Tab-separated table of C-alpha atoms in Angstrom:
chain	number	residue	atom	x	y	z
F	1	UNK	CA	0.000	0.000	0.000
F	2	UNK	CA	1.330	3.433	-0.917
F	3	UNK	CA	1.177	6.493	1.335
F	4	UNK	CA	1.375	10.061	0.085
F	5	UNK	CA	1.830	12.871	2.610
F	6	UNK	CA	2.723	16.541	2.695
F	7	UNK	CA	4.726	18.387	5.357
F	8	UNK	CA	2.830	21.614	4.581
F	9	UNK	CA	-0.410	21.755	6.623
F	10	UNK	CA	-1.404	25.046	4.969
F	11	UNK	CA	-1.531	23.249	1.623
F	12	UNK	CA	-3.705	20.316	2.689
F	13	UNK	CA	-6.657	21.425	0.567
F	14	UNK	CA	-4.473	21.771	-2.534
F	15	UNK	CA	-2.765	18.469	-1.739
F	16	UNK	CA	-6.186	16.833	-1.509
F	17	UNK	CA	-7.037	18.110	-5.014
F	18	UNK	CA	-3.739	16.726	-6.280
F	19	UNK	CA	-4.487	13.298	-4.791
F	20	UNK	CA	-7.934	13.275	-6.394
F	21	UNK	CA	-6.332	13.872	-9.786
F	22	UNK	CA	-3.857	11.039	-9.135
F	23	UNK	CA	-6.647	8.702	-8.032
F	24	UNK	CA	-8.683	9.559	-11.121
F	25	UNK	CA	-5.819	8.462	-13.365
F	26	UNK	CA	-5.467	5.217	-11.413
F	27	UNK	CA	-9.177	4.332	-11.369
F	28	UNK	CA	-10.324	5.691	-14.728
F	29	UNK	CA	-7.190	5.259	-16.843
F	30	UNK	CA	-5.826	2.150	-15.126
F	31	UNK	CA	-2.396	3.691	-14.509
F	32	UNK	CA	-0.087	2.536	-11.744
F	33	UNK	CA	0.667	4.942	-8.886
F	34	UNK	CA	4.081	6.081	-10.103
F	35	UNK	CA	2.827	6.809	-13.611
F	36	UNK	CA	-0.342	8.515	-12.372
F	37	UNK	CA	1.587	10.703	-9.910
F	38	UNK	CA	4.247	11.723	-12.438
F	39	UNK	CA	1.673	12.526	-15.106
F	40	UNK	CA	-0.426	14.583	-12.698
F	41	UNK	CA	2.534	16.615	-11.445
F	42	UNK	CA	3.724	17.150	-15.012
F	43	UNK	CA	0.276	18.340	-16.077
F	44	UNK	CA	-0.073	20.746	-13.161
F	45	UNK	CA	3.437	22.096	-13.726
F	46	UNK	CA	2.726	22.685	-17.416
F	47	UNK	CA	-0.529	24.449	-16.551
F	48	UNK	CA	0.954	26.720	-13.885
F	49	UNK	CA	4.109	27.322	-15.886
F	50	UNK	CA	2.291	28.858	-18.830
F	51	UNK	CA	3.089	32.558	-19.166
F	52	UNK	CA	0.290	34.794	-18.001
F	53	UNK	CA	-0.400	37.920	-19.924
F	54	UNK	CA	-2.648	39.580	-22.417
F	55	UNK	CA	-4.257	37.515	-25.118
F	56	UNK	CA	-3.412	38.326	-28.720
F	57	UNK	CA	-6.823	39.939	-29.176
F	58	UNK	CA	-6.261	42.251	-26.208
F	59	UNK	CA	-2.745	43.144	-27.364
F	60	UNK	CA	-4.085	44.037	-30.798
F	61	UNK	CA	-6.790	46.151	-29.174
F	62	UNK	CA	-4.289	48.005	-26.999
F	63	UNK	CA	-2.066	48.583	-30.026
F	64	UNK	CA	-4.943	50.309	-31.777
F	65	UNK	CA	-5.734	52.449	-28.749
F	66	UNK	CA	-2.116	53.612	-28.521
F	67	UNK	CA	-2.196	54.639	-32.175
F	68	UNK	CA	-5.318	56.719	-31.576
F	69	UNK	CA	-3.873	58.128	-28.351
F	70	UNK	CA	-0.861	59.383	-30.275
F	71	UNK	CA	-3.074	61.081	-32.865
F	72	UNK	CA	-5.165	62.736	-30.145
F	73	UNK	CA	-1.967	63.942	-28.461
F	74	UNK	CA	-0.873	65.568	-31.717
F	75	UNK	CA	-4.073	67.607	-31.640
F	76	UNK	CA	-4.493	68.508	-27.966
F	77	UNK	CA	-1.204	67.660	-26.239
F	78	UNK	CA	-0.307	64.713	-24.040
F	79	UNK	CA	-1.906	65.955	-20.834
F	80	UNK	CA	-5.346	66.283	-22.408
F	81	UNK	CA	-4.877	63.126	-24.479
F	82	UNK	CA	-4.120	61.020	-21.409
F	83	UNK	CA	-7.055	62.600	-19.595
F	84	UNK	CA	-9.292	61.472	-22.455
F	85	UNK	CA	-8.026	57.861	-22.513
F	86	UNK	CA	-10.517	56.397	-20.045
F	87	UNK	CA	-10.675	52.810	-21.319
F	88	UNK	CA	-7.983	51.503	-18.934
F	89	UNK	CA	-10.015	52.885	-16.019
F	90	UNK	CA	-12.880	50.552	-16.936
F	91	UNK	CA	-15.138	53.149	-18.527
F	92	UNK	CA	-17.671	52.048	-21.128
F	93	UNK	CA	-15.867	53.754	-24.036
F	94	UNK	CA	-12.153	54.079	-24.799
F	95	UNK	CA	-11.896	57.856	-25.176
F	96	UNK	CA	-13.937	60.698	-23.709
F	97	UNK	CA	-13.043	63.639	-25.924
F	98	UNK	CA	-14.242	67.204	-25.584
F	99	UNK	CA	-17.542	66.904	-27.414
F	100	UNK	CA	-18.032	63.177	-27.991
F	101	UNK	CA	-16.905	59.700	-26.989
F	102	UNK	CA	-14.878	57.360	-29.162
F	103	UNK	CA	-14.818	53.551	-29.158
F	104	UNK	CA	-11.835	51.848	-30.808
F	105	UNK	CA	-11.917	48.322	-32.224
F	106	UNK	CA	-8.909	46.745	-33.919
F	107	UNK	CA	-8.785	43.520	-35.908
F	108	UNK	CA	-6.253	41.532	-37.913
F	109	UNK	CA	-8.993	40.093	-40.118
F	110	UNK	CA	-9.606	41.182	-43.688
F	111	UNK	CA	-13.198	41.836	-42.674
F	112	UNK	CA	-14.014	44.651	-40.306
F	113	UNK	CA	-15.560	42.247	-37.802
F	114	UNK	CA	-15.350	43.293	-34.176
F	115	UNK	CA	-16.442	41.734	-30.893
F	116	UNK	CA	-18.705	43.969	-28.832
F	117	UNK	CA	-18.931	43.430	-25.086
F	118	UNK	CA	-22.203	44.304	-23.436
F	119	UNK	CA	-25.213	46.406	-24.321
F	120	UNK	CA	-23.471	49.640	-23.382
F	121	UNK	CA	-20.338	49.541	-25.515
F	122	UNK	CA	-22.100	50.982	-28.565
F	123	UNK	CA	-24.625	53.046	-26.610
F	124	UNK	CA	-24.223	56.794	-26.269
F	125	UNK	CA	-23.692	58.435	-22.908
F	126	UNK	CA	-26.654	60.815	-22.461
F	127	UNK	CA	-25.950	64.084	-24.229
F	128	UNK	CA	-22.750	62.882	-25.924
F	129	UNK	CA	-22.426	61.499	-29.467
F	130	UNK	CA	-20.505	58.243	-29.820
F	131	UNK	CA	-18.091	57.566	-32.659
F	132	UNK	CA	-16.751	54.152	-33.600
F	133	UNK	CA	-13.335	53.594	-35.195
F	134	UNK	CA	-12.599	50.315	-36.986
F	135	UNK	CA	-8.858	49.674	-37.335
F	136	UNK	CA	-7.264	46.846	-39.301
F	137	UNK	CA	-3.696	45.662	-38.741
F	138	UNK	CA	-1.640	43.221	-40.764
F	139	UNK	CA	1.704	41.504	-40.199
F	140	UNK	CA	4.398	44.114	-40.703
F	141	UNK	CA	7.603	42.086	-40.955
F	142	UNK	CA	10.819	43.906	-40.076
F	143	UNK	CA	9.136	47.239	-40.757
F	144	UNK	CA	6.287	46.573	-38.339
F	145	UNK	CA	5.888	47.580	-34.720
F	146	UNK	CA	5.529	45.326	-31.695
F	147	UNK	CA	3.283	46.393	-28.848
F	148	UNK	CA	6.427	46.921	-26.796
F	149	UNK	CA	7.785	49.272	-29.465
F	150	UNK	CA	4.584	51.293	-29.470
F	151	UNK	CA	4.350	51.367	-25.669
F	152	UNK	CA	7.907	52.709	-25.388
F	153	UNK	CA	7.357	55.270	-28.140
F	154	UNK	CA	4.173	56.458	-26.429
F	155	UNK	CA	5.869	56.714	-23.041
F	156	UNK	CA	8.859	58.575	-24.498
F	157	UNK	CA	6.670	61.030	-26.409
F	158	UNK	CA	4.587	61.813	-23.320
F	159	UNK	CA	7.703	62.131	-21.146
F	160	UNK	CA	9.187	64.595	-23.640
F	161	UNK	CA	6.305	66.930	-22.788
F	162	UNK	CA	6.507	66.227	-19.061
F	163	UNK	CA	8.391	63.438	-17.278
F	164	UNK	CA	5.379	62.816	-15.040
F	165	UNK	CA	3.254	62.111	-18.107
F	166	UNK	CA	5.618	59.313	-19.096
F	167	UNK	CA	5.041	57.682	-15.716
F	168	UNK	CA	1.321	58.168	-16.175
F	169	UNK	CA	1.501	56.260	-19.459
F	170	UNK	CA	3.131	53.377	-17.578
F	171	UNK	CA	0.279	53.336	-15.064
F	172	UNK	CA	-2.355	53.389	-17.796
F	173	UNK	CA	-0.619	50.580	-19.675
F	174	UNK	CA	-0.527	48.499	-16.494
F	175	UNK	CA	-4.220	49.195	-15.883
F	176	UNK	CA	-4.923	48.031	-19.436
F	177	UNK	CA	-3.228	44.723	-18.599
F	178	UNK	CA	0.073	45.155	-20.417
F	179	UNK	CA	3.157	43.521	-18.904
F	180	UNK	CA	6.462	44.856	-20.302
F	181	UNK	CA	8.132	41.560	-19.405
F	182	UNK	CA	5.768	39.487	-21.535
F	183	UNK	CA	7.596	37.944	-24.482
F	184	UNK	CA	6.258	39.028	-27.862
F	185	UNK	CA	7.520	39.019	-31.409
F	186	UNK	CA	4.441	39.985	-33.435
F	187	UNK	CA	5.101	43.007	-35.632
F	188	UNK	CA	2.139	44.884	-37.049
F	189	UNK	CA	1.368	47.711	-39.425
F	190	UNK	CA	-1.943	49.344	-40.430
F	191	UNK	CA	-3.660	47.647	-43.361
F	192	UNK	CA	-5.457	50.878	-44.327
F	193	UNK	CA	-6.955	54.008	-42.810
F	194	UNK	CA	-9.512	53.468	-40.050
F	195	UNK	CA	-13.221	53.529	-40.811
F	196	UNK	CA	-15.024	56.150	-38.733
F	197	UNK	CA	-18.743	55.699	-38.089
F	198	UNK	CA	-21.344	57.167	-35.819
F	199	UNK	CA	-22.498	54.413	-33.489
F	200	UNK	CA	-26.094	55.357	-34.229
F	201	UNK	CA	-25.546	54.415	-37.891
F	202	UNK	CA	-24.214	50.938	-37.074
F	203	UNK	CA	-25.919	47.611	-36.492
F	204	UNK	CA	-25.851	47.327	-32.706
F	205	UNK	CA	-27.528	45.972	-29.601
F	206	UNK	CA	-28.415	48.422	-26.845
F	207	UNK	CA	-30.591	48.283	-23.749
F	208	UNK	CA	-33.010	50.746	-25.361
F	209	UNK	CA	-33.521	48.369	-28.273
F	210	UNK	CA	-34.685	45.458	-26.120
F	211	UNK	CA	-38.326	44.728	-25.276
F	212	UNK	CA	-39.530	46.426	-22.123
F	213	UNK	CA	-38.727	44.608	-18.901
F	214	UNK	CA	-36.124	42.325	-20.456
F	215	UNK	CA	-32.936	44.254	-19.614
F	216	UNK	CA	-32.755	43.018	-16.035
F	217	UNK	CA	-33.144	39.427	-17.206
F	218	UNK	CA	-30.136	39.469	-19.543
F	219	UNK	CA	-26.883	39.153	-17.640
F	220	UNK	CA	-24.211	38.995	-20.312
F	221	UNK	CA	-24.129	39.981	-23.974
F	222	UNK	CA	-21.232	39.502	-26.400
F	223	UNK	CA	-21.689	39.706	-30.146
F	224	UNK	CA	-19.763	40.320	-33.348
F	225	UNK	CA	-20.578	43.205	-35.655
F	226	UNK	CA	-19.288	43.402	-39.234
F	227	UNK	CA	-18.983	46.952	-40.573
F	228	UNK	CA	-17.193	45.956	-43.785
F	229	UNK	CA	-18.439	48.080	-46.671
F	230	UNK	CA	-20.293	50.641	-44.570
F	231	UNK	CA	-19.763	54.193	-45.749
F	232	UNK	CA	-18.117	56.617	-43.329
F	233	UNK	CA	-20.204	59.433	-41.928
F	234	UNK	CA	-20.335	62.498	-44.183
F	235	UNK	CA	-19.772	64.843	-41.252
F	236	UNK	CA	-16.195	65.434	-40.027
F	237	UNK	CA	-15.363	62.857	-37.335
F	238	UNK	CA	-14.532	63.854	-33.779
F	239	UNK	CA	-10.855	63.203	-34.596
F	240	UNK	CA	-9.200	62.682	-37.974
F	241	UNK	CA	-7.602	59.210	-38.033
F	242	UNK	CA	-6.733	59.115	-41.731
F	243	UNK	CA	-3.300	57.646	-42.499
F	244	UNK	CA	-2.998	56.513	-38.879
F	245	UNK	CA	0.366	54.959	-37.998
F	246	UNK	CA	1.391	52.820	-35.039
F	247	UNK	CA	3.590	54.673	-32.533
């Protein structure tokens, strides 16, 4: 009879879970104890050893936001630009500009298909128009920019205006989930100029569009909207993103 013990009483609950996984391999898979134990430990080690960080989709999204942030800074300066970048603080929309809000979505697909999170992401804040920017990136090769490249360029540009603004960029990047130590080698470049639309002209789901009394019964909404082929609004957008480049 085999006996497995741990000298760490604070880890008894975790040790119990480990033993259950070992026992499952013995009973269900017919493995002997040594094989079951080694395979379980190897599996747990592989799981816990995986690097934690932003998913590719989130990195692409942050890359697009940094590009727009740089354009806004060209127009209003870094202090005001960083004030307007409210996405990392958990606000509904990415940018709260002087007269309107701006939601940024970035994709690497040939189609302008974007994932929308919740009923509020394409809904206007009362009294404020909402613009939507669809960005498309493609692999850039040696001439492309990694997210790390763009993060550093953004920090350096803000710090050139005021050293404290460079540190503020670091805090906003951290709030957005970016880890400067995360290994990355993807280089990107814009596929074309962004498509700027008024949210009210887009196909969208909002709380106001649902039948009365149903909002409180819907707990989570995620959907994909395809704006490929839609014509940009004829009115000048809240910010000109034509010929947008990555920082």
